[in-house]
PDB file of C-alpha atoms and ligand atoms in Angstrom:
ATOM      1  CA  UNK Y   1     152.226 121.540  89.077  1.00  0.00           C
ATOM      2  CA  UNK Y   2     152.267 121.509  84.859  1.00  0.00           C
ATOM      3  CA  UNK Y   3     154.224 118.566  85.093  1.00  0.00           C
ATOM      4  CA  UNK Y   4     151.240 116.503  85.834  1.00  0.00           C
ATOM      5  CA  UNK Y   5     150.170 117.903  82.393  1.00  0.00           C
ATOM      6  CA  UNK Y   6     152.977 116.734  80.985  1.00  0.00           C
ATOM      7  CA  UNK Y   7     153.100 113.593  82.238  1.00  0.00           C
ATOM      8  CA  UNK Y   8     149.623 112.732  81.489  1.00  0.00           C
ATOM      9  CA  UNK Y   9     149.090 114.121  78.080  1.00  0.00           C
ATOM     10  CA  UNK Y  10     152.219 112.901  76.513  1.00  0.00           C
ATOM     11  CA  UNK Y  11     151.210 109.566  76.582  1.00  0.00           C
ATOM     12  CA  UNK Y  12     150.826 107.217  72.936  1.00  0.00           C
ATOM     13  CA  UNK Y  13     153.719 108.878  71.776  1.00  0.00           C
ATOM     14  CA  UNK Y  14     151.492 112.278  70.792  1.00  0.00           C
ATOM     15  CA  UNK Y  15     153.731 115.804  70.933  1.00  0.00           C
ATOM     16  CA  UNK Y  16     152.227 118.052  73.799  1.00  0.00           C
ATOM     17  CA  UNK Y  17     153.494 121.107  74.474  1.00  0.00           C
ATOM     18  CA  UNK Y  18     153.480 122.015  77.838  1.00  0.00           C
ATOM     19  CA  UNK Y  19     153.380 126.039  79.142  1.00  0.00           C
ATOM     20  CA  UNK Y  20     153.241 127.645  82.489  1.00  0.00           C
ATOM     21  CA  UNK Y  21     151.639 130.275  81.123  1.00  0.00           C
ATOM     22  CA  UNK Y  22     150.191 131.516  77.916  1.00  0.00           C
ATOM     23  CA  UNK Y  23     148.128 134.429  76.205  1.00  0.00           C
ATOM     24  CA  UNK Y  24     145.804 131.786  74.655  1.00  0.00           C
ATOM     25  CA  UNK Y  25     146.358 128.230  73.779  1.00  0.00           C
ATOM     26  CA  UNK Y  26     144.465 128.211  70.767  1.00  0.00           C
ATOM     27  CA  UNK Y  27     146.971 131.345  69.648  1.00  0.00           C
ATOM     28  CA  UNK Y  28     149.686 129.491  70.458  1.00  0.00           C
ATOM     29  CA  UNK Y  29     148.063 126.613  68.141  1.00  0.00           C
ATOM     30  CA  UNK Y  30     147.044 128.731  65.386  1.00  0.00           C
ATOM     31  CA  UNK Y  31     150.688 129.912  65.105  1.00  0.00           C
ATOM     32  CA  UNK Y  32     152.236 126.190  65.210  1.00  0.00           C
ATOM     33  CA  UNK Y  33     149.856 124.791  62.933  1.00  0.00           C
ATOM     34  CA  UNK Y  34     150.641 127.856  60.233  1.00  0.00           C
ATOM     35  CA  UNK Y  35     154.555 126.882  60.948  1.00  0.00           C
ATOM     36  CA  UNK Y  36     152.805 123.221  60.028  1.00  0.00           C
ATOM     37  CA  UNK Y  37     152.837 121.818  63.319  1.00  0.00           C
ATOM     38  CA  UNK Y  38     151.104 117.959  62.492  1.00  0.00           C
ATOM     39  CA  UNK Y  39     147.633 116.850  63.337  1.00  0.00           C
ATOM     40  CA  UNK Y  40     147.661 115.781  67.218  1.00  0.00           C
ATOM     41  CA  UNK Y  41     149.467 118.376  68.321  1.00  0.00           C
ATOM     42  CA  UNK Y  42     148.277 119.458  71.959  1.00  0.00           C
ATOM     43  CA  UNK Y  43     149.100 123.093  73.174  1.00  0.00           C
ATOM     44  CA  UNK Y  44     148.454 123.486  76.969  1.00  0.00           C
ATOM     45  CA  UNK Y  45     149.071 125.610  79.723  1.00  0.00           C
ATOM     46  CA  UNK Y  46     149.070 125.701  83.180  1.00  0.00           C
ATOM     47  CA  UNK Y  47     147.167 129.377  83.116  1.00  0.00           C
ATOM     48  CA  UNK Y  48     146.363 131.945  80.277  1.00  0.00           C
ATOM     49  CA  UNK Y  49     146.502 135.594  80.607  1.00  0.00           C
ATOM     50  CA  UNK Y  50     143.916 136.043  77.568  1.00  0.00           C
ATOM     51  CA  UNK Y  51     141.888 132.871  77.291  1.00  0.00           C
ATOM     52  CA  UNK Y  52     139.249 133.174  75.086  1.00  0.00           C
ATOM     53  CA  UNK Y  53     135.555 132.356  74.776  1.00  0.00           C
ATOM     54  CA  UNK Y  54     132.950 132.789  71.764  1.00  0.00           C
ATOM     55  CA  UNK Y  55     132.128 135.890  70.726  1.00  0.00           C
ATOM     56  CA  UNK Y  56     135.501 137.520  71.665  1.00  0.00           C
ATOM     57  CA  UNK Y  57     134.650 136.471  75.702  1.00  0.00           C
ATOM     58  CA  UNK Y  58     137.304 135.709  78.201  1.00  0.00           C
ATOM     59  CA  UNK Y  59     137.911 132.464  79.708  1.00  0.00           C
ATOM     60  CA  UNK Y  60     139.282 132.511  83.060  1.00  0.00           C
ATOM     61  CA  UNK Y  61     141.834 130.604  83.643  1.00  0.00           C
ATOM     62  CA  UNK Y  62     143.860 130.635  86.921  1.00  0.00           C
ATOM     63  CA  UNK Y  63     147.109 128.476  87.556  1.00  0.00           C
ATOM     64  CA  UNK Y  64     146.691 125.335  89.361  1.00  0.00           C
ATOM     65  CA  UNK Y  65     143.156 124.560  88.854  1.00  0.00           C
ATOM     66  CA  UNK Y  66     142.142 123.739  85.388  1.00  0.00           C
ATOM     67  CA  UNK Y  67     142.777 122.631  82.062  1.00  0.00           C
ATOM     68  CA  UNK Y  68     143.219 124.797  79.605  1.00  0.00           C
ATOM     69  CA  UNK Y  69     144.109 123.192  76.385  1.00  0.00           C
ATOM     70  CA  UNK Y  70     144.197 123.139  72.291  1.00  0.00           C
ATOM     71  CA  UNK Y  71     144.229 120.153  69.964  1.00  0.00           C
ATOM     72  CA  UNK Y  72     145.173 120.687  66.510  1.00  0.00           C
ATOM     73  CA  UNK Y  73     142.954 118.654  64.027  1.00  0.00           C
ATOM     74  CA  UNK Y  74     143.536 118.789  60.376  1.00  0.00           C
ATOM     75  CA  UNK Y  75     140.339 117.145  59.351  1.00  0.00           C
ATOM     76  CA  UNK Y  76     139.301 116.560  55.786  1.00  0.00           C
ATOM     77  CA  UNK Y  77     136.107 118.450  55.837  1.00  0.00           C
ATOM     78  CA  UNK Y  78     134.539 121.528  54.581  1.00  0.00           C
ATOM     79  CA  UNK Y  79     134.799 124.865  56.682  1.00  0.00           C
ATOM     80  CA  UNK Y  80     130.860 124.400  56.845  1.00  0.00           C
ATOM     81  CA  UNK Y  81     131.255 121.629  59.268  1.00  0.00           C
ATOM     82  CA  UNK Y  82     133.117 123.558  61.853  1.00  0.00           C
ATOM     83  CA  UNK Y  83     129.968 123.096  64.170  1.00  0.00           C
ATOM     84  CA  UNK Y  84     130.056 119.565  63.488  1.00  0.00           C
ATOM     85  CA  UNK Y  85     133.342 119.320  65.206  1.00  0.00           C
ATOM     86  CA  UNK Y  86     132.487 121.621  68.141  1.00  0.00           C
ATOM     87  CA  UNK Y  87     129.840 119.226  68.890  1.00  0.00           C
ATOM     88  CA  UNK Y  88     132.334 116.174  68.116  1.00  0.00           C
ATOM     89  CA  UNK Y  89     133.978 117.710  70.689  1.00  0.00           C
ATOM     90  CA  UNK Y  90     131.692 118.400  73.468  1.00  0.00           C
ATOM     91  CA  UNK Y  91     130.528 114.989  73.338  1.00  0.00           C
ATOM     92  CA  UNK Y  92     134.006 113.625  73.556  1.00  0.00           C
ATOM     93  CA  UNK Y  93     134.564 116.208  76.745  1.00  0.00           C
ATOM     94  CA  UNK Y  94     131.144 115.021  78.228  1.00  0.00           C
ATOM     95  CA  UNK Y  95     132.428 111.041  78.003  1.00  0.00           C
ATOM     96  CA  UNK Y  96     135.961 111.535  79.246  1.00  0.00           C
ATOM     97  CA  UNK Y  97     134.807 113.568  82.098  1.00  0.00           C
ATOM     98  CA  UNK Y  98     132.304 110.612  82.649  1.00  0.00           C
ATOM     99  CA  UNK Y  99     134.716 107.906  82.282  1.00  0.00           C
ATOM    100  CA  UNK Y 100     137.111 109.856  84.961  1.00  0.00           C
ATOM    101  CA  UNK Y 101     134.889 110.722  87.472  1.00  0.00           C
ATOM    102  CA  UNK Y 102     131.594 109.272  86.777  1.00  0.00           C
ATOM    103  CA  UNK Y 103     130.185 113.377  86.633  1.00  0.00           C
ATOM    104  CA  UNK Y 104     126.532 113.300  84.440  1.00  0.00           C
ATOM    105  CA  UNK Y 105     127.258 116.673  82.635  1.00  0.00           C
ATOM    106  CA  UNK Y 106     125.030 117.749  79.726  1.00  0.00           C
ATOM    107  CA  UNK Y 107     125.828 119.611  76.325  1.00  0.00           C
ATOM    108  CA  UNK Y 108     124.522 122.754  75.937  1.00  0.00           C
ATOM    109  CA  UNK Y 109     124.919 123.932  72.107  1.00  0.00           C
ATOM    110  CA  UNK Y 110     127.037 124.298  70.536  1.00  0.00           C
ATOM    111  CA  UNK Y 111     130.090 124.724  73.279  1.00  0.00           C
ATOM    112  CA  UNK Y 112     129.749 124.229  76.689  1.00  0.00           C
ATOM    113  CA  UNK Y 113     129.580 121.631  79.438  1.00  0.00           C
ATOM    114  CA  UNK Y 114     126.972 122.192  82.269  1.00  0.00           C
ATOM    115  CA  UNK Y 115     127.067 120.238  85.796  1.00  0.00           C
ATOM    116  CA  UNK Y 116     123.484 120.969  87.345  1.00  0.00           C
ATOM    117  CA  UNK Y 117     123.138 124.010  85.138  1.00  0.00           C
ATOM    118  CA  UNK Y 118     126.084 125.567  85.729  1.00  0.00           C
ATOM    119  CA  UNK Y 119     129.393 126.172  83.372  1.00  0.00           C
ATOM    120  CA  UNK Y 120     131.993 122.968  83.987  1.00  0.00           C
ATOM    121  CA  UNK Y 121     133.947 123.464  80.270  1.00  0.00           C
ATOM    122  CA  UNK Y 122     133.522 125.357  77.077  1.00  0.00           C
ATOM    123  CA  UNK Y 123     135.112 124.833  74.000  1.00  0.00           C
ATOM    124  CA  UNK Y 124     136.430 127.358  71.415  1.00  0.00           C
ATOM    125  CA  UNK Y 125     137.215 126.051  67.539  1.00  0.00           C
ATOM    126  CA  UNK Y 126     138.437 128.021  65.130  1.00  0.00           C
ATOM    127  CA  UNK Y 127     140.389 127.510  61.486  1.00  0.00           C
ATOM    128  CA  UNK Y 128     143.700 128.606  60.941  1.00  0.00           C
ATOM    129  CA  UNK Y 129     144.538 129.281  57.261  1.00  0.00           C
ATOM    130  CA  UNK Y 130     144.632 126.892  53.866  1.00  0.00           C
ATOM    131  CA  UNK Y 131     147.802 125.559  53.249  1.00  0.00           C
ATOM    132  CA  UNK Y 132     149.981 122.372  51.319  1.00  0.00           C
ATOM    133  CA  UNK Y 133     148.758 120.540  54.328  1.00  0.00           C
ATOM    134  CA  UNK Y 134     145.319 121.722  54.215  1.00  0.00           C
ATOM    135  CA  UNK Y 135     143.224 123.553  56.571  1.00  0.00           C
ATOM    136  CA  UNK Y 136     143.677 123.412  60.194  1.00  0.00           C
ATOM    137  CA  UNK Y 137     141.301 122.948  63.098  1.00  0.00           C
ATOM    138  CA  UNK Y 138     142.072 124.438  66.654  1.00  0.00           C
ATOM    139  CA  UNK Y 139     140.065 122.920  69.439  1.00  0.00           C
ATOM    140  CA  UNK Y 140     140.252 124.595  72.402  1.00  0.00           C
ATOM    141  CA  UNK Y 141     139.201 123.476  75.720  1.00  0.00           C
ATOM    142  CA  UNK Y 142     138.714 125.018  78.986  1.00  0.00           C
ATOM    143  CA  UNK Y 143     137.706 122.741  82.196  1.00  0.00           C
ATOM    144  CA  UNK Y 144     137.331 123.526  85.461  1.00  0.00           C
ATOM    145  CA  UNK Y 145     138.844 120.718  87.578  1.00  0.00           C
ATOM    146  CA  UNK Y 146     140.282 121.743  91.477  1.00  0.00           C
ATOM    147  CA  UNK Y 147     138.546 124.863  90.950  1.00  0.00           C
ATOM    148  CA  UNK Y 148     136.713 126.240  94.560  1.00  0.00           C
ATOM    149  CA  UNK Y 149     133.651 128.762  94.416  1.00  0.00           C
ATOM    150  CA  UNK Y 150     135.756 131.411  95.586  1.00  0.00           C
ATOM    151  CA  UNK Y 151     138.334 130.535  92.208  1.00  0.00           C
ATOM    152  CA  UNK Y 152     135.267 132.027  90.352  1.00  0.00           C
ATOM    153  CA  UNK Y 153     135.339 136.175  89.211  1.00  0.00           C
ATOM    154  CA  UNK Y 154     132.318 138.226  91.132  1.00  0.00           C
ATOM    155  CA  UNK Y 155     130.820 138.283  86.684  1.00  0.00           C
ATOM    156  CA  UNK Y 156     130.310 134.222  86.748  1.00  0.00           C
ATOM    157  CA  UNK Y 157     130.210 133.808  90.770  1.00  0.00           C
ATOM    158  CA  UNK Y 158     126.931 130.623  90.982  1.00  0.00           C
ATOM    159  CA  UNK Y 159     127.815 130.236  87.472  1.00  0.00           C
ATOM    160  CA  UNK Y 160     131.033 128.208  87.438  1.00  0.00           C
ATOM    161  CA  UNK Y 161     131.067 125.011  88.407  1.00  0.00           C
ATOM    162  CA  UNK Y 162     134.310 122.757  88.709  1.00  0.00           C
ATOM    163  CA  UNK Y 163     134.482 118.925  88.777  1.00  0.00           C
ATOM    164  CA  UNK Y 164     135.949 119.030  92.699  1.00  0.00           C
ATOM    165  CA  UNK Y 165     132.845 121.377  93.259  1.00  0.00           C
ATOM    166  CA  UNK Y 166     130.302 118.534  91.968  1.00  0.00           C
ATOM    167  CA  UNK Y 167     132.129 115.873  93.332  1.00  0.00           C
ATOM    168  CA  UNK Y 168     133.863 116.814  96.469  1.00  0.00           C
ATOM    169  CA  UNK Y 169     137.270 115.508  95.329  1.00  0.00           C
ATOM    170  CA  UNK Y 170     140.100 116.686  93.514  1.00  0.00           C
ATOM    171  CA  UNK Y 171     141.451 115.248  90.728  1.00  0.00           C
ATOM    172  CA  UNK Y 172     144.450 114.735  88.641  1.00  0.00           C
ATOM    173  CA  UNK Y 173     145.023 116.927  85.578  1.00  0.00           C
ATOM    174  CA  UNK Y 174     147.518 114.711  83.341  1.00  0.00           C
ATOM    175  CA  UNK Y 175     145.075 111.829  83.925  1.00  0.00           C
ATOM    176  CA  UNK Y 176     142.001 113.727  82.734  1.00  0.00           C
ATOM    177  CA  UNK Y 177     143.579 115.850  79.719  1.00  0.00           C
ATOM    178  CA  UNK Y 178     145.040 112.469  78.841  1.00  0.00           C
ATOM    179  CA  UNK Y 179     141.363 111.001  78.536  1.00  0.00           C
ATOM    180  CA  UNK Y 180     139.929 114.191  76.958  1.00  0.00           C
ATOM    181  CA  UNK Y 181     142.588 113.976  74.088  1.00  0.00           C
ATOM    182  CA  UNK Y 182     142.345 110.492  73.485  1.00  0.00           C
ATOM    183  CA  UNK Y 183     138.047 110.804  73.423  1.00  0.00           C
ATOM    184  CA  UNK Y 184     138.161 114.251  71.063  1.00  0.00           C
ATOM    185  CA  UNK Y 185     141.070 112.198  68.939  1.00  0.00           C
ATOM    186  CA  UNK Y 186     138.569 109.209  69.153  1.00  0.00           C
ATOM    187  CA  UNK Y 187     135.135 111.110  67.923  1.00  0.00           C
ATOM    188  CA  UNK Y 188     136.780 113.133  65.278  1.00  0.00           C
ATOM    189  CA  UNK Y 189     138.155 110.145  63.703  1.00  0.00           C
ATOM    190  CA  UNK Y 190     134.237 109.011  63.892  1.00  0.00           C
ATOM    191  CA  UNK Y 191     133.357 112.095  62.028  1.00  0.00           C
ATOM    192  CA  UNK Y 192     135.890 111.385  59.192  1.00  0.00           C
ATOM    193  CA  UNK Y 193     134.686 108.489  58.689  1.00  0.00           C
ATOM    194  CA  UNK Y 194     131.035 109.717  58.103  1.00  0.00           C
ATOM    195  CA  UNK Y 195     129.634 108.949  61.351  1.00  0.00           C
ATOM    196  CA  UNK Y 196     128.276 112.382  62.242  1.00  0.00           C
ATOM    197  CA  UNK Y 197     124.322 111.402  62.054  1.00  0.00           C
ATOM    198  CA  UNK Y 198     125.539 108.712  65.202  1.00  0.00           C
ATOM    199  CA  UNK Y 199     127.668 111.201  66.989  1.00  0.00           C
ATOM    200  CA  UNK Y 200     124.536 113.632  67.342  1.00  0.00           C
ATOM    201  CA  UNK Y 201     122.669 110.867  67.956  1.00  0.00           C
ATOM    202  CA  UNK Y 202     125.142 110.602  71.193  1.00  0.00           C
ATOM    203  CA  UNK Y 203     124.560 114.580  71.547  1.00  0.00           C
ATOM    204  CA  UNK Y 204     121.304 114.582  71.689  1.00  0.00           C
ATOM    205  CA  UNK Y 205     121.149 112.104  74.340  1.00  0.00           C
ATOM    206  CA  UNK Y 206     123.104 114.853  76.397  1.00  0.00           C
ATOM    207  CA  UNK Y 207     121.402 117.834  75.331  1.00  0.00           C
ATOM    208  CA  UNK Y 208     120.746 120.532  78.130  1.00  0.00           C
ATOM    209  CA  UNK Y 209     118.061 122.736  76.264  1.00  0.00           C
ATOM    210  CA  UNK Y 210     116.100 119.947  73.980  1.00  0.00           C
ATOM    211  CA  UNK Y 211     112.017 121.089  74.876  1.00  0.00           C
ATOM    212  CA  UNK Y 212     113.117 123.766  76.873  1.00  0.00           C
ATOM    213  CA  UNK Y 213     112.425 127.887  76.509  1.00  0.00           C
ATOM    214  CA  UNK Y 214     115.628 129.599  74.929  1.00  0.00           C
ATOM    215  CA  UNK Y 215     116.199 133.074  74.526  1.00  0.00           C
ATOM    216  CA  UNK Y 216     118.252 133.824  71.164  1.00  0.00           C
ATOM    217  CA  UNK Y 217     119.923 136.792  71.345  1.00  0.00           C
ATOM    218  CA  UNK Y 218     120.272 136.944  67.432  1.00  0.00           C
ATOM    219  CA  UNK Y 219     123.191 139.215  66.260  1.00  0.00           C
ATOM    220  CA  UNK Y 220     121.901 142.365  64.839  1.00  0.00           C
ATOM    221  CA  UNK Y 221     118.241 141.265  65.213  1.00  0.00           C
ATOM    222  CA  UNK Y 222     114.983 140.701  67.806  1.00  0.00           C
ATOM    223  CA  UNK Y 223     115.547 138.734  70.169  1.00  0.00           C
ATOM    224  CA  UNK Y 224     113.863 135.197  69.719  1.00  0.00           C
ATOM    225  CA  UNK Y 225     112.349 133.337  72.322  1.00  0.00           C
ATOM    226  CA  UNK Y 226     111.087 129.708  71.839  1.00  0.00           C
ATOM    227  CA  UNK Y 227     111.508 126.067  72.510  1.00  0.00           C
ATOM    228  CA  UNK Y 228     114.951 124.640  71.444  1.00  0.00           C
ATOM    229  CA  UNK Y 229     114.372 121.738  69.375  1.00  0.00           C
ATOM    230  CA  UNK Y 230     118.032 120.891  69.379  1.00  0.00           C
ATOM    231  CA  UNK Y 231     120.105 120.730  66.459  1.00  0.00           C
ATOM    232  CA  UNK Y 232     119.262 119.355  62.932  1.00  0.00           C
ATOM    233  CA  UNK Y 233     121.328 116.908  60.665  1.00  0.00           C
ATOM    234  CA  UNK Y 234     124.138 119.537  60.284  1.00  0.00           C
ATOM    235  CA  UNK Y 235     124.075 120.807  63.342  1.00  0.00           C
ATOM    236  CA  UNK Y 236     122.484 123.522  63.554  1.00  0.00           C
ATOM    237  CA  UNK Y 237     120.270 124.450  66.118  1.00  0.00           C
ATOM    238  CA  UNK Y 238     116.246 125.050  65.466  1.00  0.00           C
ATOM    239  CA  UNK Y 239     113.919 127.096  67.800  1.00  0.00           C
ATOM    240  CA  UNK Y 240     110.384 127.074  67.573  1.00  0.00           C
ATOM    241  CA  UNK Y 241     108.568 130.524  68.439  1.00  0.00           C
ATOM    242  CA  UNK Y 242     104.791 131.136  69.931  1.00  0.00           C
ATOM    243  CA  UNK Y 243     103.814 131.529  66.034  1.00  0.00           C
ATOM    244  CA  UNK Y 244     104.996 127.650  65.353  1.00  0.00           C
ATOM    245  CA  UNK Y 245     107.788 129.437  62.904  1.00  0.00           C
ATOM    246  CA  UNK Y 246     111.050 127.754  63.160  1.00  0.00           C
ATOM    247  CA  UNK Y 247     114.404 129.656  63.389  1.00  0.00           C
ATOM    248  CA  UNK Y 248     117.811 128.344  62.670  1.00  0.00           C
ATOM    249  CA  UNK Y 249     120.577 129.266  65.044  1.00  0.00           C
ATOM    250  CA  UNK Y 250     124.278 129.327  63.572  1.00  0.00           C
ATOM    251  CA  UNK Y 251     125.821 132.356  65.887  1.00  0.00           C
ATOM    252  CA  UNK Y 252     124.408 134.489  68.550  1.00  0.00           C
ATOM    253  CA  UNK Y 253     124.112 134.099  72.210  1.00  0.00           C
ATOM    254  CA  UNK Y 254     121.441 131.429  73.493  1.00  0.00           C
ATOM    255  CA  UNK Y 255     120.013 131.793  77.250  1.00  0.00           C
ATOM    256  CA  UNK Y 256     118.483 128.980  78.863  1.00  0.00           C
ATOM    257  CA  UNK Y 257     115.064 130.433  80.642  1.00  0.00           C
ATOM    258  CA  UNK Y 258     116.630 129.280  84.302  1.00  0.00           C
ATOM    259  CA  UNK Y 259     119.585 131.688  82.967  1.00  0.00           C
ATOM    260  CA  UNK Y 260     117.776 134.638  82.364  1.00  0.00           C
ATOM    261  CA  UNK Y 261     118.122 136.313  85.579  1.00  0.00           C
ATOM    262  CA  UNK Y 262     121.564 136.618  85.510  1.00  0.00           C
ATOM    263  CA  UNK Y 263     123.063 139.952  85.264  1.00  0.00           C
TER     264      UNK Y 263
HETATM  265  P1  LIG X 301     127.552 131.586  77.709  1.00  0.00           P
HETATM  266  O1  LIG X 301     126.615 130.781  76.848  1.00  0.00           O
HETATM  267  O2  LIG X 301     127.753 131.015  79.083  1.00  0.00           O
HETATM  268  O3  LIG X 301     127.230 133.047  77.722  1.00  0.00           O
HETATM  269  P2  LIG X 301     129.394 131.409  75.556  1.00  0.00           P
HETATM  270  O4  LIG X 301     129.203 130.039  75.015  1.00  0.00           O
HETATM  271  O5  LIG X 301     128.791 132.499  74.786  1.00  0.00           O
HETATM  272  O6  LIG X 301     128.987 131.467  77.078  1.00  0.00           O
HETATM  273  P3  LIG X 301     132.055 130.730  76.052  1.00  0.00           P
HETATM  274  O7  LIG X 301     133.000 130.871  74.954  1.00  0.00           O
HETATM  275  O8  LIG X 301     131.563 129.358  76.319  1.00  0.00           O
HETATM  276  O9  LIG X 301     130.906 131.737  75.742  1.00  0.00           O
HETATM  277  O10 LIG X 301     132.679 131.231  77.416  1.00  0.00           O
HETATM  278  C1  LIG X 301     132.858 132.552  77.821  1.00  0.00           C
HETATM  279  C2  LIG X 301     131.932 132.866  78.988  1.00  0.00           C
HETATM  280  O11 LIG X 301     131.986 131.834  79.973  1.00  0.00           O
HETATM  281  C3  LIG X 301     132.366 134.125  79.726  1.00  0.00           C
HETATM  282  O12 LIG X 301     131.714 135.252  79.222  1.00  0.00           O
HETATM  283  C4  LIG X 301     131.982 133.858  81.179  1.00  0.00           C
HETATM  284  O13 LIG X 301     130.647 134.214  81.417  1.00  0.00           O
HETATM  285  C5  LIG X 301     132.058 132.364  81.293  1.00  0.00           C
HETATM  286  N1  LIG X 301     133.336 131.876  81.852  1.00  0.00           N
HETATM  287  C6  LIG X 301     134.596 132.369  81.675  1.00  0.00           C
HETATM  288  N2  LIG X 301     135.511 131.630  82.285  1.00  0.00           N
HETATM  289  C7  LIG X 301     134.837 130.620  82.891  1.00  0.00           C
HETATM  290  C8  LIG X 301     135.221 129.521  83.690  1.00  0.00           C
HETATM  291  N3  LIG X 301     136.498 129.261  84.002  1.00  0.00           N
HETATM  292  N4  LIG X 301     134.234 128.691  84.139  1.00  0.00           N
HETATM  293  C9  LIG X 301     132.945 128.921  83.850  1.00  0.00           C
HETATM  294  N5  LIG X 301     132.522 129.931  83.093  1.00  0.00           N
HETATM  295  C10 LIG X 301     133.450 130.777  82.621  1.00  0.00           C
END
């Protein structure tokens, strides 16, 4: 079955490596890109044993069904924008998935993709370290294509959603990691060039939690509930509270009110 990886990310002459299985594709990507593997170069794998989420999470990631896949960027920006190009990101997830099956997902900030309120895709970046050829960028990606309810752990159960699931077909998985390269490859070119004030623009337009109640789960602090304003010029997300105070969010763990009942 990775051969339809294969097939359809190697197009436009980019180098993708193609695994059955890995720990982690963004491990595998950190290690290439210190070896000075060049910008464009796609790590993916057919399953990981240890995918990985934010906040040292797990991604699931059985054989067969999804995508599970790191792009290495070496952008010339700051290590403060690293949110800028998660959100780069999402948006260019959001449109290929749109352009390949026509699915209305939203963005909820700063990493994942939601179908109907429920989890389609999240997205891990992280920085490898400085070197001659400057700083890397991993982007990892995890999508849930062919995935069936019962492909979902008992711990995310109603909360997985897969593009088959919200569409009732399956799809092919070369065609659509083809179309998410080529759309993160296409936005963070955009955000070289200066053009992050449109790309949010784009966000917003696709923004799951804009005017509704959050929960922040602030790390090492009170929890803070409020309205997500969604994120400001650098991307950082802003919640108002009951006292009209406003709270910037760079880290944490953010709970849409529908969410909150889950264990
Ligand atoms: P959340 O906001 O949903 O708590 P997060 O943004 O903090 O997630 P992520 O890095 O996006 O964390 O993803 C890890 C979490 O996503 C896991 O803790 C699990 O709940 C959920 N998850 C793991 N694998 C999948 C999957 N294949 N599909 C949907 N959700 C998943």
């Amino acid at each position: 079955m990775w051969e339809q990886l294969r097939d359809g990310g190697g197009r436009n002459g980019r180098q993708v490596l193609v695994y059955k299985c890995l720990n982690s594709t963004n491990t595998t990507a950190l290690n290439l890109a210190a070896e000075g593997a060049p910008s464009g170069t796609v790590v993916a794998a057919d399953s990981q044993s240890a995918g990985r989420g934010r906040l040292g999470r797990k991604w699931q990631s059985p054989p067969g069904l999804g995508l599970y896949f790191s792009i290495i960027v070496r952008p010339r920006l700051g290590l403060s924008d690293l949110t800028k190009i998660t959100l780069t990101a999402g948006l260019a997830l959001r449109t290929a998935i749109f352009a390949t099956s026509a699915l209305k997902t939203r963005l909820k900030w700063p990493n994942d993709i939601l179908w109907q309120g429920k989890k389609m895709a999240g997205i891990l970046t992280e920085c490898g370290a400085e070197s001659a050829k400057g700083r890397p960028v991993i982007v990892g990606i995890g999508l849930n294509v062919n995935s069936g309810p019962d492909d979902f752990p008992a711990e995310i159960g109603q909360r997985g959603v897969s593009m088959r699931m919200a569409a009732n077909l399956f799809y092919d998985r070369g065609r659509i990691l083809a179309a998410v390269i080529e759309a993160v490859e296409r936005e963070v070119k955009r955000l070289e060039k200066g053009e992050f004030t449109a790309i949010l623009r784009d966000w917003r337009r696709w923004d799951a939690s804009a005017g509704k109640r959050l929960t922040w789960l602030k790390p090492g602090g009170m929890p803070v509930c409020g309205i997500s304003l969604g994120p400001d010029e650098d991307g950082v997300l802003r919640i108002k509270d009951a006292a009209g105070l406003i709270h910037q969010v760079i880290s944490g763990d953010l709970r849409l009110r529908d969410e909150e009942t889950r264990p």
